Short mmCIF file of C-alpha atoms in Angstrom, two decimals:
data_model
loop_
_atom_site.label_atom_id
_atom_site.label_comp_id
_atom_site.label_asym_id
_atom_site.label_seq_id
_atom_site.Cartn_x
_atom_site.Cartn_y
_atom_site.Cartn_z
CA MET A 12 -0.46 23.83 -3.86
CA LYS A 13 -3.77 22.27 -4.85
CA ALA A 14 -3.89 19.52 -7.44
CA ALA A 15 -6.30 17.46 -9.53
CA ILE A 16 -5.59 14.10 -11.11
CA LEU A 17 -7.12 13.54 -14.52
CA SER A 18 -7.10 9.99 -15.92
CA VAL A 19 -7.64 9.77 -19.65
CA GLY A 20 -8.96 6.67 -21.39
CA THR A 21 -12.33 5.25 -22.44
CA GLU A 22 -11.17 1.83 -21.21
CA ILE A 23 -11.18 3.21 -17.66
CA LEU A 24 -14.76 4.37 -17.96
CA PHE A 25 -15.80 1.03 -19.37
CA GLY A 26 -14.19 -0.78 -16.44
CA GLN A 27 -11.84 -2.70 -18.71
CA ILE A 28 -8.81 -1.78 -16.56
CA VAL A 29 -8.39 -0.89 -12.90
CA ASN A 30 -7.12 2.66 -12.46
CA THR A 31 -4.25 2.20 -10.03
CA ASN A 32 -2.47 5.38 -11.19
CA THR A 33 -4.79 7.62 -9.22
CA VAL A 34 -4.13 5.86 -5.95
CA PHE A 35 -0.36 5.94 -6.51
CA LEU A 36 -0.28 9.65 -7.43
CA SER A 37 -2.61 10.66 -4.61
CA ARG A 38 -0.24 9.10 -2.08
CA GLU A 39 2.83 10.53 -3.71
CA LEU A 40 1.46 14.07 -4.00
CA ASN A 41 0.36 13.93 -0.38
CA THR A 42 3.91 13.18 0.72
CA LEU A 43 5.09 16.23 -1.17
CA GLY A 44 2.61 18.39 0.70
CA ILE A 45 0.43 18.92 -2.36
CA ASP A 46 -3.29 18.68 -1.60
CA VAL A 47 -5.23 16.54 -4.03
CA MET A 48 -8.66 18.13 -4.39
CA TYR A 49 -10.23 16.16 -7.24
CA HIS A 50 -10.06 12.94 -9.22
CA TYR A 51 -11.40 13.12 -12.77
CA THR A 52 -11.71 10.53 -15.54
CA ALA A 53 -12.37 11.44 -19.12
CA GLY A 54 -12.79 9.21 -22.19
CA ASP A 55 -10.89 9.69 -25.41
CA ASN A 56 -12.90 12.76 -26.38
CA SER A 57 -11.26 16.15 -26.83
CA GLY A 58 -14.30 18.23 -25.97
CA ARG A 59 -15.01 16.52 -22.67
CA LEU A 60 -11.29 16.41 -21.84
CA SER A 61 -11.07 20.14 -22.47
CA ASP A 62 -14.08 20.80 -20.23
CA MET A 63 -12.55 18.80 -17.37
CA LEU A 64 -9.17 20.54 -17.70
CA LYS A 65 -10.86 23.97 -17.47
CA MET A 66 -12.98 22.86 -14.56
CA ALA A 67 -9.95 21.50 -12.70
CA PHE A 68 -7.91 24.63 -13.26
CA ARG A 69 -10.68 26.78 -11.72
CA ASP A 70 -9.81 25.39 -8.28
CA CYS A 71 -6.35 23.95 -8.69
CA ASP A 72 -2.81 25.15 -9.50
CA LEU A 73 -1.70 21.75 -10.79
CA VAL A 74 -3.39 19.15 -12.96
CA ILE A 75 -1.66 15.83 -13.50
CA THR A 76 -2.91 13.71 -16.38
CA THR A 77 -2.18 10.06 -17.17
CA GLY A 78 -2.93 8.48 -20.55
CA GLY A 79 -3.67 9.74 -24.03
CA LEU A 80 -0.07 10.26 -25.10
CA GLY A 81 0.10 7.38 -27.58
CA PRO A 82 0.41 7.38 -31.37
CA THR A 83 -3.22 6.73 -32.35
CA GLU A 84 -5.90 9.19 -33.32
CA ASP A 85 -7.79 8.80 -30.05
CA ASP A 86 -4.69 9.83 -28.01
CA LEU A 87 -5.63 13.50 -27.61
CA THR A 88 -4.16 14.63 -24.32
CA LYS A 89 -1.27 16.73 -25.68
CA GLU A 90 -3.41 18.46 -28.26
CA THR A 91 -6.13 19.28 -25.75
CA VAL A 92 -3.76 20.53 -23.07
CA CYS A 93 -2.03 22.78 -25.61
CA GLU A 94 -5.37 24.21 -26.72
CA VAL A 95 -6.49 24.90 -23.14
CA MET A 96 -3.17 26.45 -22.13
CA GLY A 97 -2.60 28.50 -25.30
CA ASP A 98 0.40 26.66 -26.75
CA THR A 99 1.08 24.69 -29.95
CA LEU A 100 2.90 21.48 -30.83
CA GLU A 101 6.24 21.22 -32.60
CA MET A 102 8.63 18.38 -33.31
CA HIS A 103 10.94 17.75 -30.32
CA GLN A 104 14.24 16.55 -31.77
CA GLU A 105 15.46 14.63 -28.70
CA SER A 106 12.22 12.67 -28.47
CA LEU A 107 12.34 11.94 -32.22
CA ASP A 108 15.94 10.71 -31.91
CA THR A 109 14.83 8.45 -29.04
CA LEU A 110 12.02 7.03 -31.18
CA TYR A 111 14.44 6.17 -33.95
CA ALA A 112 16.81 4.54 -31.49
CA ILE A 113 14.01 2.44 -29.97
CA SER A 114 12.78 1.30 -33.40
CA LYS A 115 16.31 0.31 -34.42
CA ARG A 116 16.87 -1.61 -31.18
CA ARG A 117 13.59 -3.43 -31.46
CA GLY A 118 13.87 -4.06 -35.18
CA TYR A 119 10.79 -2.31 -36.55
CA THR A 120 10.18 0.63 -38.90
CA LEU A 121 8.43 3.74 -37.58
CA THR A 122 5.00 4.43 -39.07
CA GLU A 123 3.67 7.91 -39.71
CA ASN A 124 1.58 8.00 -36.57
CA ASN A 125 4.62 7.13 -34.41
CA PHE A 126 6.04 10.57 -35.06
CA LYS A 127 3.07 12.06 -33.20
CA GLN A 128 4.68 10.97 -29.94
CA ALA A 129 7.65 13.23 -30.59
CA MET A 130 5.46 16.34 -30.98
CA MET A 131 5.70 18.46 -27.84
CA PRO A 132 4.29 21.85 -26.70
CA THR A 133 6.72 24.63 -27.54
CA LYS A 134 6.99 25.89 -23.99
CA ALA A 135 7.06 22.46 -22.27
CA VAL A 136 9.65 20.84 -20.04
CA VAL A 137 9.87 17.36 -21.62
CA PHE A 138 10.24 14.21 -19.57
CA ASP A 139 11.86 11.27 -21.41
CA ASN A 140 10.27 7.87 -21.02
CA ASP A 141 12.86 5.16 -20.41
CA ALA A 142 10.18 2.49 -19.93
CA GLY A 143 8.14 3.11 -23.10
CA THR A 144 7.87 5.34 -26.20
CA ALA A 145 5.63 8.20 -25.13
CA PRO A 146 7.44 11.15 -23.48
CA GLY A 147 5.70 13.24 -20.84
CA PHE A 148 5.89 16.98 -20.22
CA ALA A 149 5.07 19.87 -17.89
CA LEU A 150 3.48 22.99 -19.30
CA SER A 151 2.82 26.18 -17.33
CA SER A 152 0.70 29.19 -18.14
CA ASP A 153 -0.75 32.04 -16.03
CA GLY A 154 0.23 30.38 -12.76
CA LYS A 155 -1.25 27.01 -13.71
CA THR A 156 0.73 23.85 -14.50
CA ALA A 157 -0.25 20.67 -16.35
CA ILE A 158 1.95 17.62 -16.03
CA CYS A 159 1.15 14.88 -18.53
CA MET A 160 2.40 11.31 -18.16
CA PRO A 161 1.73 8.04 -20.00
CA GLY A 162 -1.07 5.73 -18.86
CA PRO A 163 0.60 2.33 -18.44
CA PRO A 164 1.42 2.13 -14.69
CA ARG A 165 5.00 0.89 -15.17
CA GLU A 166 5.82 3.80 -17.47
CA MET A 167 3.97 6.35 -15.32
CA LYS A 168 5.65 5.28 -12.07
CA ARG A 169 9.12 5.26 -13.64
CA MET A 170 8.60 8.72 -15.07
CA TRP A 171 7.23 10.00 -11.79
CA GLU A 172 10.14 8.76 -9.75
CA ARG A 173 12.92 9.75 -12.14
CA ARG A 174 11.54 12.93 -13.77
CA VAL A 175 8.33 14.38 -12.40
CA LYS A 176 8.94 14.13 -8.66
CA PRO A 177 12.36 15.76 -8.85
CA TYR A 178 10.83 18.48 -11.06
CA LEU A 179 8.12 19.26 -8.52
CA LEU A 180 10.64 19.27 -5.68
CA SER A 181 12.79 21.74 -7.58
CA LEU A 182 9.88 24.20 -7.58
CA SER A 183 9.61 24.17 -3.82
CA ASP A 184 11.70 26.18 -1.36
CA SER A 185 10.93 23.73 1.45
CA VAL A 186 11.33 20.05 2.21
CA ILE A 187 8.72 17.61 3.48
CA TYR A 188 9.63 14.65 5.66
CA TYR A 189 7.18 12.11 7.09
CA ARG A 190 7.02 8.89 9.00
CA ILE A 191 4.17 6.40 9.15
CA LEU A 192 3.47 4.67 12.42
CA ARG A 193 1.55 1.40 12.24
CA THR A 194 -0.74 0.31 15.08
CA PHE A 195 -2.78 -2.76 15.97
CA GLY A 196 -5.52 -3.28 18.53
CA ILE A 197 -6.95 0.26 18.41
CA GLY A 198 -9.47 1.67 15.93
CA GLU A 199 -9.06 4.93 14.01
CA SER A 200 -11.63 6.86 16.07
CA GLU A 201 -10.13 5.68 19.36
CA LEU A 202 -6.58 6.51 18.22
CA GLU A 203 -7.67 9.95 17.20
CA THR A 204 -9.38 10.43 20.56
CA VAL A 205 -6.31 9.49 22.67
CA LEU A 206 -4.13 11.70 20.46
CA LEU A 207 -6.51 14.72 20.53
CA PRO A 208 -4.21 16.81 22.76
CA LEU A 209 -1.52 16.55 20.04
CA ILE A 210 -3.94 16.85 17.12
CA ASP A 211 -5.69 19.94 18.46
CA ALA A 212 -2.39 21.67 19.06
CA GLN A 213 -0.80 20.69 15.73
CA THR A 214 0.59 23.24 13.29
CA ASP A 215 3.75 21.54 12.09
CA PRO A 216 4.28 18.59 12.27
CA THR A 217 0.81 17.43 11.31
CA LEU A 218 -0.85 14.13 12.26
CA ALA A 219 -3.34 12.16 10.23
CA THR A 220 -4.86 8.75 10.93
CA TYR A 221 -5.73 6.18 8.25
CA ALA A 222 -7.88 3.14 8.82
CA LYS A 223 -7.03 -0.24 7.29
CA GLU A 224 -8.63 -3.60 7.76
CA GLY A 225 -7.77 -4.66 11.31
CA GLU A 226 -5.29 -1.91 11.96
CA CYS A 227 -4.61 1.79 11.78
CA SER A 228 -1.74 4.02 10.52
CA LEU A 229 -0.67 7.45 11.69
CA ARG A 230 1.19 9.82 9.37
CA ILE A 231 3.43 12.44 10.95
CA ALA A 232 4.68 15.02 8.45
CA SER A 233 6.72 18.23 8.65
CA LYS A 234 7.49 20.87 6.06
CA ARG A 235 10.66 22.80 6.90
CA ARG A 236 13.46 24.67 5.26
CA THR A 237 15.85 21.70 5.37
CA LEU A 238 15.41 17.95 5.54
CA GLU A 239 17.31 17.80 8.86
CA GLU A 240 14.93 20.29 10.45
CA ALA A 241 11.91 18.32 9.24
CA LYS A 242 13.33 15.05 10.55
CA VAL A 243 13.98 16.51 13.98
CA ALA A 244 10.42 17.82 14.20
CA VAL A 245 8.83 14.53 13.04
CA ASN A 246 10.94 12.35 15.33
CA ALA A 247 10.12 14.55 18.30
CA MET A 248 6.42 14.20 17.56
CA ALA A 249 6.77 10.43 17.14
CA GLU A 250 8.19 10.24 20.65
CA LYS A 251 5.19 12.14 22.01
CA VAL A 252 2.81 9.80 20.23
CA ALA A 253 4.69 6.81 21.65
CA GLU A 254 4.28 8.17 25.17
CA ILE A 255 0.50 8.17 24.66
CA ALA A 256 -0.16 5.19 22.41
CA GLY A 257 3.06 3.18 22.47
CA GLU A 258 1.35 -0.08 23.51
CA TYR A 259 -0.41 -0.16 20.16
CA ILE A 260 2.50 0.84 17.92
CA TYR A 261 4.29 -2.06 16.21
CA SER A 262 6.24 -0.12 13.57
CA PHE A 263 7.62 3.39 13.26
CA ASP A 264 8.64 2.82 9.66
CA ASP A 265 5.47 1.76 7.81
CA GLU A 266 6.23 -1.94 7.92
CA ASP A 267 3.57 -4.64 7.81
CA LEU A 268 3.05 -6.61 10.97
CA HIS A 269 4.32 -9.88 9.44
CA GLN A 270 7.53 -8.12 8.34
CA VAL A 271 8.14 -6.78 11.85
CA VAL A 272 7.49 -10.21 13.40
CA GLY A 273 9.56 -12.08 10.80
CA LYS A 274 12.58 -9.81 11.36
CA LYS A 275 12.33 -10.25 15.19
CA LEU A 276 12.24 -14.02 14.86
CA ILE A 277 15.30 -14.00 12.62
CA GLU A 278 17.24 -11.52 14.73
CA ARG A 279 16.58 -13.45 17.95
CA ASN A 280 16.95 -16.88 16.30
CA ILE A 281 13.53 -18.00 17.54
CA THR A 282 12.35 -21.09 15.65
CA ILE A 283 8.67 -21.16 14.73
CA SER A 284 6.07 -23.63 13.44
CA ALA A 285 2.41 -23.04 12.72
CA CYS A 286 -0.67 -25.16 12.29
CA GLU A 287 -3.70 -23.51 10.67
CA SER A 288 -7.26 -24.54 10.24
CA CYS A 289 -9.63 -21.73 9.35
CA THR A 290 -6.91 -19.50 7.85
CA GLY A 291 -5.81 -22.25 5.46
CA GLY A 292 -2.05 -21.43 5.44
CA LEU A 293 -2.40 -17.66 5.19
CA LEU A 294 0.01 -17.03 8.10
CA SER A 295 2.61 -19.26 6.54
CA GLU A 296 2.21 -17.54 3.19
CA ARG A 297 2.89 -14.12 4.73
CA LEU A 298 5.71 -15.38 6.87
CA VAL A 299 7.66 -16.85 3.95
CA SER A 300 7.47 -13.49 2.15
CA VAL A 301 10.03 -12.19 4.70
CA PRO A 302 13.62 -12.56 3.35
CA GLY A 303 15.76 -14.90 5.45
CA ILE A 304 12.81 -16.53 7.27
CA SER A 305 14.08 -19.99 6.30
CA LYS A 306 16.61 -19.63 9.13
CA VAL A 307 13.86 -19.96 11.70
CA PHE A 308 10.59 -21.11 10.08
CA ASP A 309 10.44 -24.89 10.41
CA ARG A 310 7.02 -25.72 8.97
CA GLY A 311 3.43 -24.69 8.43
CA LEU A 312 0.68 -27.29 8.54
CA VAL A 313 -2.86 -26.83 7.23
CA THR A 314 -4.87 -29.20 9.42
CA TYR A 315 -8.31 -28.40 8.08
CA THR A 316 -10.35 -31.49 8.95
CA GLU A 317 -10.85 -33.26 12.27
CA ARG A 318 -8.95 -36.24 10.90
CA ALA A 319 -5.97 -34.00 9.95
CA LYS A 320 -5.97 -32.53 13.49
CA MET A 321 -5.88 -36.00 14.98
CA ASP A 322 -3.33 -37.50 12.50
CA GLU A 323 -0.89 -34.58 12.39
CA LEU A 324 -1.29 -33.03 15.84
CA SER A 325 -2.58 -35.80 18.05
CA VAL A 326 -5.79 -33.96 18.95
CA LYS A 327 -7.96 -36.39 20.89
CA ARG A 328 -11.26 -37.66 19.49
CA GLU A 329 -12.80 -37.03 22.91
CA THR A 330 -11.79 -33.37 22.78
CA LEU A 331 -13.38 -32.87 19.38
CA ASP A 332 -16.58 -34.66 20.46
CA ALA A 333 -16.88 -32.75 23.73
CA PHE A 334 -15.83 -29.26 22.59
CA THR A 335 -15.89 -29.35 18.72
CA ALA A 336 -12.99 -28.51 16.40
CA GLU A 337 -13.76 -24.80 16.85
CA SER A 338 -12.82 -24.41 20.52
CA ARG A 339 -10.22 -23.24 22.99
CA GLU A 340 -9.52 -26.84 23.99
CA THR A 341 -8.86 -27.93 20.39
CA ALA A 342 -6.60 -24.93 19.74
CA LEU A 343 -4.52 -25.87 22.78
CA GLU A 344 -4.22 -29.50 21.82
CA MET A 345 -3.24 -28.43 18.30
CA VAL A 346 -0.37 -26.21 19.55
CA ARG A 347 0.76 -28.87 22.05
CA GLY A 348 0.81 -31.50 19.34
CA LEU A 349 2.76 -29.17 17.06
CA LYS A 350 5.27 -28.52 19.84
CA ALA A 351 5.76 -32.25 20.38
CA LYS A 352 6.12 -32.85 16.63
CA THR A 353 8.51 -30.03 15.74
CA GLY A 354 10.31 -28.90 18.84
CA SER A 355 10.16 -25.33 17.63
CA ARG A 356 10.68 -22.79 20.37
CA LEU A 357 7.46 -20.96 19.35
CA CYS A 358 4.37 -22.76 18.06
CA ILE A 359 1.07 -21.23 17.09
CA SER A 360 -2.27 -22.69 16.12
CA VAL A 361 -5.59 -21.35 14.90
CA THR A 362 -9.05 -22.81 14.54
CA GLY A 363 -12.48 -21.31 14.19
CA VAL A 364 -15.36 -20.42 11.93
CA ALA A 365 -14.28 -18.44 8.85
CA GLY A 366 -17.84 -18.08 7.58
CA PRO A 367 -20.05 -17.09 5.97
CA ASP A 368 -22.21 -19.61 7.83
CA ALA A 369 -22.20 -20.56 11.51
CA ILE A 370 -21.22 -24.07 12.61
CA GLY A 371 -23.82 -25.21 15.12
CA ASP A 372 -23.96 -22.59 17.86
CA LYS A 373 -20.57 -21.18 16.81
CA PRO A 374 -21.05 -17.98 14.80
CA ALA A 375 -18.94 -16.93 11.82
CA GLY A 376 -15.96 -14.96 13.02
CA LEU A 377 -15.44 -16.92 16.24
CA ILE A 378 -11.74 -17.81 16.21
CA TYR A 379 -9.32 -19.39 18.71
CA ILE A 380 -5.55 -18.79 18.57
CA ALA A 381 -3.09 -20.63 20.85
CA VAL A 382 0.61 -19.98 21.26
CA SER A 383 3.32 -21.90 23.07
CA PHE A 384 6.66 -20.26 23.82
CA ASP A 385 9.35 -21.23 26.32
CA GLY A 386 6.93 -23.21 28.48
CA ARG A 387 4.22 -20.57 28.46
CA GLU A 388 0.85 -21.00 26.77
CA GLU A 389 -1.83 -18.48 25.91
CA VAL A 390 -5.14 -18.62 24.05
CA ARG A 391 -6.69 -15.57 22.40
CA VAL A 392 -10.37 -15.68 21.47
CA LEU A 393 -11.80 -13.46 18.73
CA ASN A 394 -15.37 -12.80 17.75
CA THR A 395 -15.23 -10.51 14.75
CA GLY A 396 -18.99 -10.32 14.27
CA LYS A 397 -18.42 -10.67 10.52
CA THR A 398 -19.66 -13.21 8.00
CA ASP A 399 -17.17 -12.26 5.33
CA ARG A 400 -14.88 -15.27 4.96
CA GLU A 401 -11.81 -13.49 3.62
CA ALA A 402 -12.14 -10.66 6.20
CA ASN A 403 -12.24 -13.16 9.03
CA ARG A 404 -9.18 -15.02 7.70
CA ASN A 405 -7.23 -11.77 7.37
CA VAL A 406 -8.15 -10.50 10.81
CA ALA A 407 -7.27 -13.84 12.34
CA VAL A 408 -3.82 -13.78 10.79
CA LEU A 409 -3.21 -10.23 12.00
CA HIS A 410 -4.09 -11.33 15.51
CA MET A 411 -1.78 -14.34 15.19
CA PHE A 412 1.12 -12.06 14.27
CA ASP A 413 0.14 -9.62 17.02
CA LEU A 414 0.10 -12.46 19.59
CA ILE A 415 3.56 -13.65 18.41
CA ASN A 416 4.88 -10.06 18.58
CA LYS A 417 3.63 -9.54 22.15
CA THR A 418 4.70 -13.02 23.22
CA ILE A 419 8.38 -12.68 22.19
CA GLY A 420 8.39 -8.98 23.32
#
């Protein structure tokens, strides 16, 4: 099935809101095996909306719209979809009853334009909205289907999960199952290259790589008669991928690297402390997002200045003068000082040049990470080649978690 997503609302065109609905729906449709061919955005104008619907239906079997289902005069999605698909609107009693119940519960009187939201196409499958007041619907004609949902993301996502997704699944005689493998330390092009024997021979399951800042994901999907058959096929392919690229895979279940590391630390009862300079506490922030991490995370120090490094971590003045704060030697003294201060089984430090400017002869993106664990020490040196401050901080933290992951095994 081929689909188009049509976002309705002049506020989107004006840039007054960020259109997150399209990203969400594209991912969701992809997991159902529905190919998204186009993204469209139309303002609150019936003529242009009609033109876009007709254009989308020329190439697609399914058009999903978000927005334009409200009570005001510029909410025109229902009327336009009905016109394009040869249907008319009539009062939908269940939706009307729901409107009355909502108004009574919230203590307000319905105005005339509120009743517009209870008008539905005569041939539609209506989707109730338990997060708002505007129902959605599915309308089919001549082998084409339009599914219309409200624009507010909270309402749209709730309706998708509880009503629209089950509706689409009920139309299919097959089941799709997928897993997302997460990798670090290998780029998308390199990952695709090493997996070419599997990719070239793929029919079902299928493999697709997705690049993300500093890492790469691999989606393995299968469409089979039953869920069990699809799972067996996907899991078998995941094992083949692991044989080829297992050294780079840190999750077989679409988890973030900090989640994987945090769970390992908790499960193995490995205490951890961190001292951060150029990342400014970003590792600690991500680590504390893991539930239960308080069992093992002792402290995170942001030792940004030379004075802080000396006062908190006993870094020597001579070391800073001889090698600078952005050096292997300083990173090692930082982690040793942290170890002496906290006694944590694993300690990690980071220092470097976040950017955008160089510091002396040290370019932006030059970063040193030191780890101490059970008497072993290691220093990882990065040179990202980037001047983007936030990108360098993010990449540094990913490498810190990767180093922890590989260190504890």
